[in-house]
């Protein structure tokens, strides 16, 4: 399941599903806001249910939008009820480093049978602890790490080794893609999945020299046809 689409855009999801190259979708509040989703929680529900149906049986990640314990649990249970393939995204900690989320992540996975994608992580050690807490997915923000001046590939390789060494079930999603080359580079480093915006997945496919070559084939094909008719 190597490539997920990091978007809330229905047309793009449908387009890449038709090509058969994606195996899941990730969203977050920023993505849905930029996508113009309105109507509060009901708007998010409508969009998420739509995406979940489109991508099923592949997973869709939807992120909780609160930090208060009971509210996180309530939102997580509600989101999970929107589809069997809905995975609930929870940030590894709160805005000031509060660690209650880790307890909630553990509780959701072990007591409520809800799959959790632990998100907004910047290094292998955060992801390792989230995996120990029982997370189904651990999301490492590759582009943001690189922007801080570190190469995320080292963190990915280290994390993959740890997950394999201790037979942890968590799958590594590397997100926050910034360049086309990130996708293959991060998969090669050991990521199970890279989630990327549609323009970057398209960038993997379209090549100027391929365009030129296709034009040559079409031109010569037309010449051949003309000869046959002559
Ligand atoms: C991953 O799941 C996130 O949705 C996303 O990749 C975050 O990326 P950003 O750094 O572009 O916000």
Short mmCIF file of N, CA, C and O in Angstrom, two decimals, residues 141-219:
data_model
loop_
_atom_site.label_atom_id
_atom_site.label_comp_id
_atom_site.label_asym_id
_atom_site.label_seq_id
_atom_site.Cartn_x
_atom_site.Cartn_y
_atom_site.Cartn_z
N UNK A 141 6.34 13.72 9.53
CA UNK A 141 6.18 14.85 8.60
C UNK A 141 7.50 15.19 7.91
O UNK A 141 8.22 16.12 8.29
N UNK A 142 7.80 14.42 6.88
CA UNK A 142 9.10 14.48 6.20
C UNK A 142 9.52 15.87 5.74
O UNK A 142 10.65 16.29 6.00
N UNK A 143 8.64 16.57 5.05
CA UNK A 143 8.99 17.88 4.51
C UNK A 143 9.32 18.87 5.61
O UNK A 143 10.24 19.67 5.51
N UNK A 144 8.54 18.81 6.69
CA UNK A 144 8.79 19.73 7.81
C UNK A 144 10.14 19.41 8.48
O UNK A 144 10.86 20.31 8.89
N UNK A 145 10.46 18.11 8.59
CA UNK A 145 11.75 17.72 9.18
C UNK A 145 12.89 18.25 8.29
O UNK A 145 13.83 18.88 8.79
N UNK A 146 12.76 18.01 6.98
CA UNK A 146 13.81 18.50 6.07
C UNK A 146 13.95 20.02 6.15
O UNK A 146 15.05 20.56 6.09
N UNK A 147 12.80 20.71 6.32
CA UNK A 147 12.84 22.17 6.42
C UNK A 147 13.53 22.66 7.68
O UNK A 147 13.96 23.80 7.76
N UNK A 148 13.63 21.78 8.68
CA UNK A 148 14.35 22.17 9.91
C UNK A 148 15.85 21.94 9.75
O UNK A 148 16.64 22.22 10.66
N UNK A 149 16.25 21.36 8.61
CA UNK A 149 17.67 21.17 8.35
C UNK A 149 18.18 19.76 8.58
O UNK A 149 19.39 19.53 8.57
N UNK A 150 17.26 18.81 8.83
CA UNK A 150 17.65 17.40 9.00
C UNK A 150 17.13 16.61 7.83
O UNK A 150 16.10 16.95 7.27
N UNK A 151 17.84 15.50 7.50
CA UNK A 151 17.32 14.64 6.44
C UNK A 151 16.45 13.57 7.08
O UNK A 151 16.92 12.73 7.85
N UNK A 152 15.16 13.57 6.73
CA UNK A 152 14.22 12.65 7.36
C UNK A 152 14.51 11.18 7.04
O UNK A 152 14.08 10.29 7.77
N UNK A 153 15.27 10.93 5.96
CA UNK A 153 15.54 9.54 5.57
C UNK A 153 16.16 8.73 6.72
O UNK A 153 15.82 7.57 6.93
N UNK A 154 17.07 9.35 7.45
CA UNK A 154 17.71 8.67 8.58
C UNK A 154 16.68 8.27 9.62
O UNK A 154 16.75 7.16 10.20
N UNK A 155 15.73 9.15 9.89
CA UNK A 155 14.68 8.86 10.89
C UNK A 155 13.79 7.72 10.39
O UNK A 155 13.38 6.85 11.16
N UNK A 156 13.48 7.73 9.10
CA UNK A 156 12.61 6.68 8.55
C UNK A 156 13.28 5.31 8.69
O UNK A 156 12.67 4.34 9.15
N UNK A 157 14.56 5.24 8.31
CA UNK A 157 15.28 3.97 8.35
C UNK A 157 15.38 3.44 9.79
O UNK A 157 15.15 2.25 10.06
N UNK A 158 15.69 4.37 10.71
CA UNK A 158 15.82 3.99 12.12
C UNK A 158 14.48 3.47 12.65
O UNK A 158 14.40 2.44 13.31
N UNK A 159 13.42 4.17 12.30
CA UNK A 159 12.08 3.80 12.79
C UNK A 159 11.66 2.44 12.23
O UNK A 159 11.14 1.59 12.97
N UNK A 160 11.90 2.21 10.94
CA UNK A 160 11.50 0.95 10.33
C UNK A 160 12.21 -0.23 11.02
O UNK A 160 11.62 -1.26 11.30
N UNK A 161 13.50 0.00 11.33
CA UNK A 161 14.28 -1.04 12.02
C UNK A 161 13.66 -1.36 13.37
O UNK A 161 13.52 -2.52 13.77
N UNK A 162 13.30 -0.33 14.12
CA UNK A 162 12.71 -0.52 15.45
C UNK A 162 11.37 -1.25 15.37
O UNK A 162 11.09 -2.16 16.15
N UNK A 163 10.53 -0.86 14.42
CA UNK A 163 9.22 -1.51 14.29
C UNK A 163 9.39 -2.98 13.95
O UNK A 163 8.70 -3.84 14.51
N UNK A 164 10.34 -3.28 13.05
CA UNK A 164 10.58 -4.67 12.66
C UNK A 164 11.20 -5.46 13.83
O UNK A 164 10.80 -6.58 14.12
N UNK A 165 12.17 -4.83 14.50
CA UNK A 165 12.88 -5.49 15.60
C UNK A 165 11.93 -5.92 16.72
O UNK A 165 12.07 -6.99 17.30
N UNK A 166 10.94 -5.07 17.01
CA UNK A 166 10.02 -5.39 18.11
C UNK A 166 8.65 -5.86 17.62
O UNK A 166 7.69 -5.90 18.40
N UNK A 167 8.58 -6.22 16.36
CA UNK A 167 7.35 -6.73 15.74
C UNK A 167 6.12 -5.89 16.09
O UNK A 167 5.09 -6.41 16.51
N UNK A 168 6.26 -4.58 15.90
CA UNK A 168 5.13 -3.69 16.17
C UNK A 168 4.27 -3.57 14.92
O UNK A 168 4.80 -3.55 13.81
N UNK A 169 2.96 -3.47 15.13
CA UNK A 169 2.06 -3.49 13.97
C UNK A 169 2.01 -2.18 13.19
O UNK A 169 1.56 -2.15 12.05
N UNK A 170 2.46 -1.08 13.79
CA UNK A 170 2.30 0.24 13.17
C UNK A 170 2.93 0.31 11.78
O UNK A 170 4.00 -0.23 11.55
N UNK A 171 2.21 0.96 10.87
CA UNK A 171 2.74 1.23 9.53
C UNK A 171 3.22 2.68 9.50
O UNK A 171 2.54 3.57 10.01
N UNK A 172 4.37 2.89 8.87
CA UNK A 172 4.92 4.25 8.80
C UNK A 172 4.32 4.99 7.60
O UNK A 172 4.45 4.53 6.46
N UNK A 173 3.65 6.12 7.88
CA UNK A 173 3.22 7.01 6.79
C UNK A 173 4.14 8.22 6.84
O UNK A 173 4.24 8.88 7.88
N UNK A 174 4.82 8.52 5.74
CA UNK A 174 5.58 9.76 5.71
C UNK A 174 4.80 10.76 4.85
O UNK A 174 4.42 10.46 3.72
N UNK A 175 4.50 11.90 5.47
CA UNK A 175 3.71 12.92 4.79
C UNK A 175 4.48 14.21 4.69
O UNK A 175 5.71 14.23 4.83
N UNK A 176 3.72 15.29 4.42
CA UNK A 176 4.34 16.60 4.30
C UNK A 176 5.34 16.59 3.12
O UNK A 176 6.42 17.14 3.21
N UNK A 177 4.92 15.92 2.06
CA UNK A 177 5.78 15.83 0.86
C UNK A 177 5.91 17.21 0.22
O UNK A 177 4.95 17.97 0.17
N UNK A 178 7.09 17.51 -0.25
CA UNK A 178 7.33 18.82 -0.87
C UNK A 178 7.82 18.70 -2.30
O UNK A 178 7.69 19.62 -3.08
N UNK A 179 8.46 17.55 -2.62
CA UNK A 179 9.03 17.36 -3.96
C UNK A 179 8.65 15.99 -4.49
O UNK A 179 8.47 15.05 -3.69
N UNK A 180 8.57 15.86 -5.80
CA UNK A 180 8.24 14.58 -6.42
C UNK A 180 9.19 13.48 -5.94
O UNK A 180 8.78 12.36 -5.62
N UNK A 181 10.48 13.82 -5.85
CA UNK A 181 11.47 12.79 -5.51
C UNK A 181 11.30 12.25 -4.09
O UNK A 181 11.78 11.17 -3.77
N UNK A 182 10.61 13.01 -3.22
CA UNK A 182 10.39 12.54 -1.84
C UNK A 182 9.71 11.17 -1.82
O UNK A 182 9.99 10.34 -0.94
N UNK A 183 8.79 10.94 -2.75
CA UNK A 183 7.93 9.75 -2.67
C UNK A 183 8.76 8.46 -2.73
O UNK A 183 8.73 7.64 -1.83
N UNK A 184 9.55 8.33 -3.79
CA UNK A 184 10.36 7.11 -3.93
C UNK A 184 11.50 7.10 -2.90
O UNK A 184 11.81 6.06 -2.31
N UNK A 185 12.06 8.28 -2.66
CA UNK A 185 13.18 8.40 -1.71
C UNK A 185 12.76 7.90 -0.31
O UNK A 185 13.48 7.15 0.35
N UNK A 186 11.59 8.29 0.13
CA UNK A 186 11.14 7.92 1.48
C UNK A 186 10.68 6.46 1.54
O UNK A 186 10.86 5.79 2.56
N UNK A 187 10.11 5.97 0.44
CA UNK A 187 9.75 4.54 0.41
C UNK A 187 11.02 3.69 0.46
O UNK A 187 11.09 2.69 1.18
N UNK A 188 12.03 4.12 -0.30
CA UNK A 188 13.32 3.41 -0.30
C UNK A 188 13.96 3.41 1.08
O UNK A 188 14.62 2.45 1.48
N UNK A 189 13.77 4.49 1.83
CA UNK A 189 14.37 4.61 3.17
C UNK A 189 13.67 3.70 4.17
O UNK A 189 14.19 3.47 5.27
N UNK A 190 12.47 3.19 3.83
CA UNK A 190 11.80 2.25 4.73
C UNK A 190 10.37 2.58 5.09
O UNK A 190 9.74 1.84 5.85
N UNK A 191 9.83 3.69 4.55
CA UNK A 191 8.42 4.01 4.82
C UNK A 191 7.53 2.92 4.21
O UNK A 191 7.82 2.42 3.13
N UNK A 192 6.45 2.55 4.94
CA UNK A 192 5.48 1.63 4.34
C UNK A 192 4.62 2.39 3.32
O UNK A 192 4.19 1.84 2.32
N UNK A 193 4.37 3.68 3.65
CA UNK A 193 3.46 4.50 2.84
C UNK A 193 4.01 5.92 2.77
O UNK A 193 4.53 6.43 3.77
N UNK A 194 3.84 6.55 1.60
CA UNK A 194 4.06 7.99 1.53
C UNK A 194 2.73 8.60 1.11
O UNK A 194 2.08 8.10 0.18
N UNK A 195 2.31 9.66 1.81
CA UNK A 195 1.08 10.34 1.40
C UNK A 195 1.47 11.65 0.74
O UNK A 195 2.28 12.41 1.28
N UNK A 196 0.91 11.89 -0.45
CA UNK A 196 1.36 13.04 -1.24
C UNK A 196 0.18 13.76 -1.87
O UNK A 196 -0.85 13.14 -2.16
N UNK A 197 0.36 15.05 -2.09
CA UNK A 197 -0.69 15.84 -2.75
C UNK A 197 -0.76 15.40 -4.22
O UNK A 197 0.23 14.91 -4.79
N UNK A 198 -1.96 15.56 -4.84
CA UNK A 198 -2.14 15.07 -6.22
C UNK A 198 -1.09 15.56 -7.21
O UNK A 198 -0.61 14.79 -8.04
N UNK A 199 -0.69 16.85 -7.11
CA UNK A 199 0.26 17.37 -8.11
C UNK A 199 1.60 16.62 -8.07
O UNK A 199 2.26 16.46 -9.10
N UNK A 200 2.00 16.14 -6.89
CA UNK A 200 3.28 15.43 -6.81
C UNK A 200 3.17 14.01 -7.37
O UNK A 200 4.11 13.52 -7.99
N UNK A 201 2.00 13.36 -7.17
CA UNK A 201 1.84 12.02 -7.75
C UNK A 201 1.80 12.15 -9.28
O UNK A 201 2.42 11.36 -10.00
N UNK A 202 1.12 13.19 -9.74
CA UNK A 202 1.09 13.44 -11.19
C UNK A 202 2.51 13.72 -11.71
O UNK A 202 2.89 13.25 -12.78
N UNK A 203 3.28 14.44 -10.90
CA UNK A 203 4.66 14.76 -11.28
C UNK A 203 5.53 13.52 -11.42
O UNK A 203 6.55 13.54 -12.13
N UNK A 204 5.15 12.42 -10.73
CA UNK A 204 5.92 11.17 -10.88
C UNK A 204 5.73 10.58 -12.27
O UNK A 204 6.58 9.85 -12.77
N UNK A 205 4.56 10.86 -12.83
CA UNK A 205 4.19 10.20 -14.08
C UNK A 205 4.60 10.97 -15.32
O UNK A 205 5.08 10.40 -16.30
N UNK A 206 4.36 12.28 -15.28
CA UNK A 206 4.54 13.07 -16.50
C UNK A 206 5.99 13.50 -16.65
O UNK A 206 6.57 14.07 -15.73
N UNK A 207 6.57 13.19 -17.81
CA UNK A 207 7.98 13.50 -18.06
C UNK A 207 8.10 14.21 -19.42
O UNK A 207 7.51 13.76 -20.40
N UNK A 208 8.86 15.30 -19.49
CA UNK A 208 8.96 16.03 -20.76
C UNK A 208 9.49 15.17 -21.90
O UNK A 208 9.03 15.29 -23.05
N UNK A 209 10.44 14.28 -21.61
CA UNK A 209 11.02 13.46 -22.68
C UNK A 209 10.02 12.41 -23.16
O UNK A 209 10.01 12.03 -24.33
N UNK A 210 9.16 11.95 -22.20
CA UNK A 210 8.10 11.01 -22.61
C UNK A 210 7.13 11.73 -23.55
O UNK A 210 6.70 11.18 -24.58
N UNK A 211 6.81 13.00 -23.21
CA UNK A 211 5.91 13.78 -24.08
C UNK A 211 6.49 13.86 -25.49
O UNK A 211 5.80 13.61 -26.48
N UNK A 212 7.78 14.19 -25.56
CA UNK A 212 8.45 14.34 -26.85
C UNK A 212 8.41 13.02 -27.63
O UNK A 212 8.14 12.99 -28.83
N UNK A 213 8.67 11.91 -26.90
CA UNK A 213 8.69 10.60 -27.54
C UNK A 213 7.31 10.22 -28.06
O UNK A 213 7.17 9.71 -29.19
N UNK A 214 6.27 10.50 -27.24
CA UNK A 214 4.89 10.18 -27.66
C UNK A 214 4.55 10.99 -28.91
O UNK A 214 3.94 10.47 -29.86
N UNK A 215 4.96 12.27 -28.91
CA UNK A 215 4.69 13.13 -30.08
C UNK A 215 5.35 12.53 -31.33
O UNK A 215 4.76 12.50 -32.41
N UNK A 216 6.58 12.02 -31.17
CA UNK A 216 7.30 11.41 -32.30
C UNK A 216 6.53 10.20 -32.83
O UNK A 216 6.31 10.05 -34.03
N UNK A 217 6.08 9.32 -31.88
CA UNK A 217 5.32 8.12 -32.30
C UNK A 217 4.06 8.52 -33.07
O UNK A 217 3.72 7.93 -34.10
N UNK A 218 3.34 9.52 -32.53
CA UNK A 218 2.08 9.92 -33.16
C UNK A 218 2.32 10.50 -34.55
O UNK A 218 1.59 10.18 -35.50
N UNK A 219 3.37 11.32 -34.64
CA UNK A 219 3.71 11.93 -35.93
C UNK A 219 4.04 10.87 -36.97
O UNK A 219 3.51 10.85 -38.08
#
